Short mmCIF file of C-alpha atoms and ligand atoms in Angstrom, two decimals:
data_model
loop_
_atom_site.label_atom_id
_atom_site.label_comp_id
_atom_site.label_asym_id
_atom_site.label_seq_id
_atom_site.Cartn_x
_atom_site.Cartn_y
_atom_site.Cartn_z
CA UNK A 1 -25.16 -143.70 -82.19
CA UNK A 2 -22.17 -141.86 -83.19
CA UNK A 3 -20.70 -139.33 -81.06
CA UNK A 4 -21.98 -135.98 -81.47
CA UNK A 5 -19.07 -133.70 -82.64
CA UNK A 6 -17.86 -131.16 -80.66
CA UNK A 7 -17.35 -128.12 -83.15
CA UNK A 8 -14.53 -125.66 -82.02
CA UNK A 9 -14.74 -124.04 -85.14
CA UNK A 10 -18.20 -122.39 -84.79
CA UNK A 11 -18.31 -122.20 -80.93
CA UNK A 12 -14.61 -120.09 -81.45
CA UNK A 13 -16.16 -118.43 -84.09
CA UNK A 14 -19.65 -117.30 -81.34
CA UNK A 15 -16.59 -116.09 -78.61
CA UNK A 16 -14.83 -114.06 -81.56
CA UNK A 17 -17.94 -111.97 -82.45
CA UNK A 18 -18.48 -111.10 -78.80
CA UNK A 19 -14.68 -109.74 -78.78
CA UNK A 20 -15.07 -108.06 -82.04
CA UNK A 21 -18.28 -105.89 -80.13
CA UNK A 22 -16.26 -105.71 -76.64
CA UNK A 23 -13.21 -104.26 -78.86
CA UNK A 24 -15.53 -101.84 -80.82
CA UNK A 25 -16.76 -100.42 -77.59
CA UNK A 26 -13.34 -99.80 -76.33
CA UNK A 27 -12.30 -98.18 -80.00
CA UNK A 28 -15.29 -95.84 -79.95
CA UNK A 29 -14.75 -95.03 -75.87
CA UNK A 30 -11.59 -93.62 -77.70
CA UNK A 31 -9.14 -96.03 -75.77
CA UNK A 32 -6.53 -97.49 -77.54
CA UNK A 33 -7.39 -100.91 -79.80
CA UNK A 34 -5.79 -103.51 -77.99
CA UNK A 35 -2.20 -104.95 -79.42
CA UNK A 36 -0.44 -108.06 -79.15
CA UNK A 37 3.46 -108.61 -80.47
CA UNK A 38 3.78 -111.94 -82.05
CA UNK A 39 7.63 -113.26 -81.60
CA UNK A 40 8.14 -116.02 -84.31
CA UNK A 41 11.71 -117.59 -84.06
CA UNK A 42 12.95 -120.14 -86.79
CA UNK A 43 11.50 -121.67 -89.44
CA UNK A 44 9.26 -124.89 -88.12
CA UNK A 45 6.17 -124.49 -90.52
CA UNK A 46 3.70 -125.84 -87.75
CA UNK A 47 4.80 -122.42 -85.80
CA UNK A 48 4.11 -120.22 -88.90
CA UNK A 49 0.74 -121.12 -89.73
CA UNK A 50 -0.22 -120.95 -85.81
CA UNK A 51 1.15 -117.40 -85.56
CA UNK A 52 -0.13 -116.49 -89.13
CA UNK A 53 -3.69 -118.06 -87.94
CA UNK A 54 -3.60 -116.30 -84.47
CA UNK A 55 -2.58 -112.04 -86.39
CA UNK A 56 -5.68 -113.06 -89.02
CA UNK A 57 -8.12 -113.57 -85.85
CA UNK A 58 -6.87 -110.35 -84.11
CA UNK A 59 -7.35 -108.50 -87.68
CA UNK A 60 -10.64 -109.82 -88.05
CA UNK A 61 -11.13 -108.82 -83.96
CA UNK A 62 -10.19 -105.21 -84.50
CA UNK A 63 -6.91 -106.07 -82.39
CA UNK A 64 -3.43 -104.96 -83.72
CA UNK A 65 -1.18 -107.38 -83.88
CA UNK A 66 2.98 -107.06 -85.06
CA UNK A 67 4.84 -109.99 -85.96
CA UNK A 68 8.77 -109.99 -85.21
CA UNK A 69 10.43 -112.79 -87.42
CA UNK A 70 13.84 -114.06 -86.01
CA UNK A 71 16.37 -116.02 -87.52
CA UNK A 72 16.92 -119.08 -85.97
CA UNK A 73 20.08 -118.79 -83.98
CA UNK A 74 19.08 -115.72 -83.30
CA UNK A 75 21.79 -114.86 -80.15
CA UNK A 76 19.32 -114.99 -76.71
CA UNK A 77 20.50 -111.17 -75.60
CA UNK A 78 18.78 -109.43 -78.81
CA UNK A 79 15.78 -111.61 -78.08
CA UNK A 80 15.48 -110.36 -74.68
CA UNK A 81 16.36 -107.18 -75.85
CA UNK A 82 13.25 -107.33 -78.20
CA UNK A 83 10.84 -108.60 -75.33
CA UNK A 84 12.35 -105.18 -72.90
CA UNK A 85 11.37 -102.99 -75.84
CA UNK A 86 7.87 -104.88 -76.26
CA UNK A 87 7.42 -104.40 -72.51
CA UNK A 88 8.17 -100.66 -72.38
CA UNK A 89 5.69 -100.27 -75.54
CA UNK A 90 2.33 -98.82 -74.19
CA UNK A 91 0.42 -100.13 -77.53
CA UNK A 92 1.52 -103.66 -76.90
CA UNK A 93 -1.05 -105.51 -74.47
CA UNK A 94 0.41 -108.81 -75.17
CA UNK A 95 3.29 -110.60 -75.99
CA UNK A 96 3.32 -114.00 -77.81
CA UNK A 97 6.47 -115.90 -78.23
CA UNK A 98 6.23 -119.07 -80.01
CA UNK A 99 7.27 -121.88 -78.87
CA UNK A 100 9.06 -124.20 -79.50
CA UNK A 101 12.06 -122.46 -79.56
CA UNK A 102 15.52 -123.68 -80.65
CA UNK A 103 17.39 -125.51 -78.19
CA UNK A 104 20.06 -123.23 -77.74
CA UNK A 105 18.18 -120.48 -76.36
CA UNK A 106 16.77 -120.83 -72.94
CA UNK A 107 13.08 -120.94 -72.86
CA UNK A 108 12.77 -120.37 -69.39
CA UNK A 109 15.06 -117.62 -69.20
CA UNK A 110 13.34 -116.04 -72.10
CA UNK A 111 9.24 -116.64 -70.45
CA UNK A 112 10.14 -114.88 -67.48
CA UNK A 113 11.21 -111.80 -69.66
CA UNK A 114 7.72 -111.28 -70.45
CA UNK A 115 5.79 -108.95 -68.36
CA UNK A 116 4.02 -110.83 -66.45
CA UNK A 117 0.78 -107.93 -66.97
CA UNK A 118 0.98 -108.53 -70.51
CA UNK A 119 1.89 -112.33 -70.36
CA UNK A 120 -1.31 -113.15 -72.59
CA UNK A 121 0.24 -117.00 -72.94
CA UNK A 122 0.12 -117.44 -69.28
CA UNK A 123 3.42 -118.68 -68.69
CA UNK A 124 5.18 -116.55 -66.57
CA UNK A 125 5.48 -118.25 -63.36
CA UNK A 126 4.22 -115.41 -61.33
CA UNK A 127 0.36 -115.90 -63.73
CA UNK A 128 1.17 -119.84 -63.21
CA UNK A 129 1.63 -118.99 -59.34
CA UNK A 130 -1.71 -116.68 -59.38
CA UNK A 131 -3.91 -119.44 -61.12
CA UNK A 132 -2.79 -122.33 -58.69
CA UNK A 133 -3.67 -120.25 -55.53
CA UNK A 134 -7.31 -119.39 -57.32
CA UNK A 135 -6.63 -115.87 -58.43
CA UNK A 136 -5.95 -115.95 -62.41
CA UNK A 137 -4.82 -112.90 -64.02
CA UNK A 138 -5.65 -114.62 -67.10
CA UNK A 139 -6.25 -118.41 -67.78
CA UNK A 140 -4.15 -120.37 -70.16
CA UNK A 141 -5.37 -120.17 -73.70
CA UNK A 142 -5.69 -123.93 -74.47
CA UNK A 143 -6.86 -125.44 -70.65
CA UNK A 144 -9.15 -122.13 -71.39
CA UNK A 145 -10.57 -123.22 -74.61
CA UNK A 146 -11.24 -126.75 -72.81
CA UNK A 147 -13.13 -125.56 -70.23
CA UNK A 148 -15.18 -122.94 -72.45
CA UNK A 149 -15.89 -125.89 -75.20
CA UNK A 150 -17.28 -127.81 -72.15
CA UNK A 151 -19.27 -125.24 -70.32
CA UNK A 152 -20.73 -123.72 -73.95
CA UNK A 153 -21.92 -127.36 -74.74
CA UNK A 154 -23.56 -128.08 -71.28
CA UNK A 155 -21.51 -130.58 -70.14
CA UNK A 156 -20.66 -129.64 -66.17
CA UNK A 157 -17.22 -130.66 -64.66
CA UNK A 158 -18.28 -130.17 -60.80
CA UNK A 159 -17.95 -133.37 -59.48
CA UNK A 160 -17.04 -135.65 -62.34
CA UNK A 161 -14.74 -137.91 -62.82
CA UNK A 162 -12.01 -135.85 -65.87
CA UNK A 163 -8.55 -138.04 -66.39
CA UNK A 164 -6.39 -135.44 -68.68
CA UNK A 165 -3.81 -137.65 -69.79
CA UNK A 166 -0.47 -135.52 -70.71
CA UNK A 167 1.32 -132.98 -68.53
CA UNK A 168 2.97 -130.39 -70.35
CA UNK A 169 3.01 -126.90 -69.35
CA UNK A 170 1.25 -125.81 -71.60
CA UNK A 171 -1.86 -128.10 -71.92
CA UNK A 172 -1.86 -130.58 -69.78
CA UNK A 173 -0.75 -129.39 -66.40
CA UNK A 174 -2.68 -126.12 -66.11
CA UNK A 175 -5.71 -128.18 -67.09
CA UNK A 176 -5.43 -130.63 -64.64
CA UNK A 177 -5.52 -127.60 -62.23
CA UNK A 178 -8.19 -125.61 -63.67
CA UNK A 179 -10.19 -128.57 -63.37
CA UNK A 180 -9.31 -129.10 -59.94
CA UNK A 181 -9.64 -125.93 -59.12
CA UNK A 182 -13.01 -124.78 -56.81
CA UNK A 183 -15.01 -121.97 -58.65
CA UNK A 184 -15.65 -119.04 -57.10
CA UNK A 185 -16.05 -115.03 -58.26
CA UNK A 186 -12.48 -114.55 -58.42
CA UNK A 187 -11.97 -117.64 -60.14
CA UNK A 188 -15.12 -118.13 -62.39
CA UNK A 189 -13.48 -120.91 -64.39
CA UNK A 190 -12.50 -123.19 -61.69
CA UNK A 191 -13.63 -127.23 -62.83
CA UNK A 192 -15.01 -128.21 -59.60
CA UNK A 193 -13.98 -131.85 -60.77
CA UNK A 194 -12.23 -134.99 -59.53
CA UNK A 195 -8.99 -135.03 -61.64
CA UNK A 196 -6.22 -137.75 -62.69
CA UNK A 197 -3.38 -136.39 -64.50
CA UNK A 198 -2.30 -139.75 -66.44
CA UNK A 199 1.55 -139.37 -68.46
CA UNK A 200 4.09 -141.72 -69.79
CA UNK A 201 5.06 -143.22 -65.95
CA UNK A 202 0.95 -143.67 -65.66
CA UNK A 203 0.53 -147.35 -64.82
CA UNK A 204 -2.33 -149.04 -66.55
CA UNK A 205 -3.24 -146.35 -68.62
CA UNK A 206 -6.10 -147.75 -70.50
CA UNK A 207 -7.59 -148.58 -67.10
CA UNK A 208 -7.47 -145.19 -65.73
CA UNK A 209 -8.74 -143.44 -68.85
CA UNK A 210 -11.63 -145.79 -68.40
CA UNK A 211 -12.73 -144.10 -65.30
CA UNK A 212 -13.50 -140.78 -67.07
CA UNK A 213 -16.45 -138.98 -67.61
CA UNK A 214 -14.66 -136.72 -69.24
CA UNK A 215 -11.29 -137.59 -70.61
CA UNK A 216 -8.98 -134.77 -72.61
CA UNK A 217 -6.13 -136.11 -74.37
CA UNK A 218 -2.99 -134.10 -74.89
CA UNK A 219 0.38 -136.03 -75.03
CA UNK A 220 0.65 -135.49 -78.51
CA UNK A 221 0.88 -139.51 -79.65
CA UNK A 222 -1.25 -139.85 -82.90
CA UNK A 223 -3.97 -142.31 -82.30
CA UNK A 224 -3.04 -143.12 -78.59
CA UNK A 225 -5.96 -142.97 -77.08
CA UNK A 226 -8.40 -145.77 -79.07
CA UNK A 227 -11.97 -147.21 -78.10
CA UNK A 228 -11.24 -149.79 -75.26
CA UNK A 229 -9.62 -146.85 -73.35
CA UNK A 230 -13.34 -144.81 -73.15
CA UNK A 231 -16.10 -145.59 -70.76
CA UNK A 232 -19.40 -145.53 -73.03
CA UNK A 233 -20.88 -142.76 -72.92
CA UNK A 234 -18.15 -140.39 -71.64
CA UNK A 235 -17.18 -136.99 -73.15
CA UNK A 236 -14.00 -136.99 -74.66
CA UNK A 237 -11.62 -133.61 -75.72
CA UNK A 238 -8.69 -134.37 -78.43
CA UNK A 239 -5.62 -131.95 -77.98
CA UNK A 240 -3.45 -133.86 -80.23
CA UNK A 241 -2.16 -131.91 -83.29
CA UNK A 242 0.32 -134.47 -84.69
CA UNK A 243 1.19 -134.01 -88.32
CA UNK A 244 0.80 -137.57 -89.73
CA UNK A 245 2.24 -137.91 -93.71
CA UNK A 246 0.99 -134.32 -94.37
CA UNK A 247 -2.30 -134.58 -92.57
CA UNK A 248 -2.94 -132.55 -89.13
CA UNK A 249 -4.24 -135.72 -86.70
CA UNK A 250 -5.08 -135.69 -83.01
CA UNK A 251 -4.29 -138.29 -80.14
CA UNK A 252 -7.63 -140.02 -80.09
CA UNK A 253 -8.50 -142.74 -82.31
CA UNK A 254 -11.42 -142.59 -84.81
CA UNK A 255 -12.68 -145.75 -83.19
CA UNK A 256 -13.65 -143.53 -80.28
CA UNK A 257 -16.30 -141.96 -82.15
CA UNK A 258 -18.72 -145.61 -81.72
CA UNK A 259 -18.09 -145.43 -77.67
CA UNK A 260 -17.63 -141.68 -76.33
CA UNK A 261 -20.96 -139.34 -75.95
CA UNK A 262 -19.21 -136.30 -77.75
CA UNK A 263 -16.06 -135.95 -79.15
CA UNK A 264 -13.89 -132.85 -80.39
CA UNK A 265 -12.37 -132.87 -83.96
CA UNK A 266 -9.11 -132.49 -85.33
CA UNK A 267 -8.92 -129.89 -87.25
CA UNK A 268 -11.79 -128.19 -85.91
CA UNK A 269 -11.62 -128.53 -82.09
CA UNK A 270 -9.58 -127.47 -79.52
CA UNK A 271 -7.51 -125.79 -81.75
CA UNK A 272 -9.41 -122.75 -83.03
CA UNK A 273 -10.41 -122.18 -79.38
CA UNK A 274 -7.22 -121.75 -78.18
CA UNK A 275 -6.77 -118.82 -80.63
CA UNK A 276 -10.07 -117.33 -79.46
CA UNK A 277 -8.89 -117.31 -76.06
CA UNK A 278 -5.57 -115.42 -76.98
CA UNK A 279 -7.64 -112.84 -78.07
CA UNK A 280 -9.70 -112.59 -74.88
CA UNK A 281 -6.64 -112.26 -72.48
CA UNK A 282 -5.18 -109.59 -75.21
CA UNK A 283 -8.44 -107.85 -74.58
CA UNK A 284 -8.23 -108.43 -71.03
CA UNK A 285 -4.61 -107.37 -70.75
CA UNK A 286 -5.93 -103.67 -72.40
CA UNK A 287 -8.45 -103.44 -70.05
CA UNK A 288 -6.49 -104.26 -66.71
CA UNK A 289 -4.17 -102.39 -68.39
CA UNK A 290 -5.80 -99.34 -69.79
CA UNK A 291 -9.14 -99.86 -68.34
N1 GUN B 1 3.21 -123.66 -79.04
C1 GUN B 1 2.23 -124.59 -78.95
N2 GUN B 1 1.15 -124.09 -78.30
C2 GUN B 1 1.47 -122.82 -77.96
C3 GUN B 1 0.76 -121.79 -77.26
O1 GUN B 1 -0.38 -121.94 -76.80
N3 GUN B 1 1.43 -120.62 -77.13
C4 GUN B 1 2.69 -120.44 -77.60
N4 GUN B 1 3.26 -119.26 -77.40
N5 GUN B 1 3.36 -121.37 -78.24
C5 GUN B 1 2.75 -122.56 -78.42
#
């Protein structure tokens, strides 16, 4: 049997509407709608339609959103002179910067400009800091959409066997560690789980992937990750979004599909549930912020 298909689209979609009725609440309590600044350097098309997709979800989630356009060698001081001015603007609940940016500015540099109380990516190392030690101001948009797709479909991570293969900062390594992480009431989506966090120095890949009951790809190889690598019957997440002669195309291999339990799509995965969570922690910024 085929593996049943894991459809971000629609579970996003279920998480949106209960925003759009938090958010209404908030509107008619007369607080402020929450806001989020969108920074948008350069012209990489990938980065446009993700920003462009990401202010249509706040619209349709009654949250403002502002997008600031920069030119690509845009000098680093007038960006961090934008992100000051975003901080010190009490309508602004979050701040987005794109990434990636180009390589002569310093991404770090520019990350750590961000308020850390309106840091609605989760990057700023003193949110990175408060998620490792169990006490997450907010949780990383796409290890956040993981663990939502998983816990909305049933599948519990306490005490299985997940191999997340891929350790960027963005995806992979925060994943790893929500995963790992125990759950408690400060920390309601900590993974409980038994983690390996495969990359390119990971001997014997294949043989390691095969251990998972739940396996998340996110290395951003097209195709990588193909049906000999699964253990029947696991769950497996695709991260990948790998633009292949035109066509948007995750890490996992369609083979996959005859071996894994449940797999999630791309298009249609991961990827609209990462935008759903941006608008939770832009909610959740306005209310820490504004109560
Ligand atoms: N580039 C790729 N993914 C992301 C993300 O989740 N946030 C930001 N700001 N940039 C990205």
């Amino acid at each position: 049997m085929p593996a049943i298909r894991l459809d971000g689209k629609l579970l996003a979609q279920t998480i949106r509407l209960e925003i759009v009725a938090r958010v209404a609440v908030r509107v008619a309590d007369g607080k402020h709608a929450p806001g989020l600044a969108a920074i948008l350097v350069g012209d990489n098309p990938a980065s446009h339609v993700y920003v462009r997709n990401k202010r249509k979800a706040c619209e349709e989630a009654g949250i403002r959103s502002w997008l600031f356009p920069l030119a690509a060698n845009v000098p680093q001081r007038d960006l961090l002179n934008l992100i000051a001015e975003l901080n010190a603007n009490p309508e602004v609940h979050g701040i987005l910067v794109q990434l990636p940016l180009p390589p002569h500015l310093d991404e770090k540099a520019v990350l750590d400009a961000v308020d850390p109380t309106i840091d609605v990516d989760c990057f700023h190392p003193e949110n990175v800091g408060l998620l490792a030690a169990g006490y997450p101001r907010f949780y990383p948009c796409t290890p956040h959409g993981c663990l939502q797709m998983l816990r909305r479909t049933g599948v519990e991570t306490a005490g299985k066997e997940v191999v997340v293969v891929g350790r960027s900062n963005i995806v992979g390594k925060p994943l790893a560690m929500m995963l790992a992480l125990k759950r408690t009431d400060k920390n309601p989506m900590g993974g409980d789980a038994t983690v390996t966090l495969a990359h390119s120095q990971t001997k014997n890949l294949a043989e390691v992937c095969r251990r998972a009951e739940i396996l998340i790809a996110a290395v951003g190889v097209p195709g990588l990750i193909t049906a000999e690598m699964v253990r029947p019957g696991a769950v497996v997440l695709d991260v990948g979004m790998n633009s292949v002669d035109g066509k948007l195309v995750g890490d996992v291999h369609p083979g996959v599909a005859a071996v894994a339990c449940s797999l999630s799509p791309v298009p249609g995965g991961v990827g609209p549930m990462t935008i759903a969570m941006l608008l939770e922690n832009t909610l959740r910024a306005a209310e820490l912020l504004d109560g």
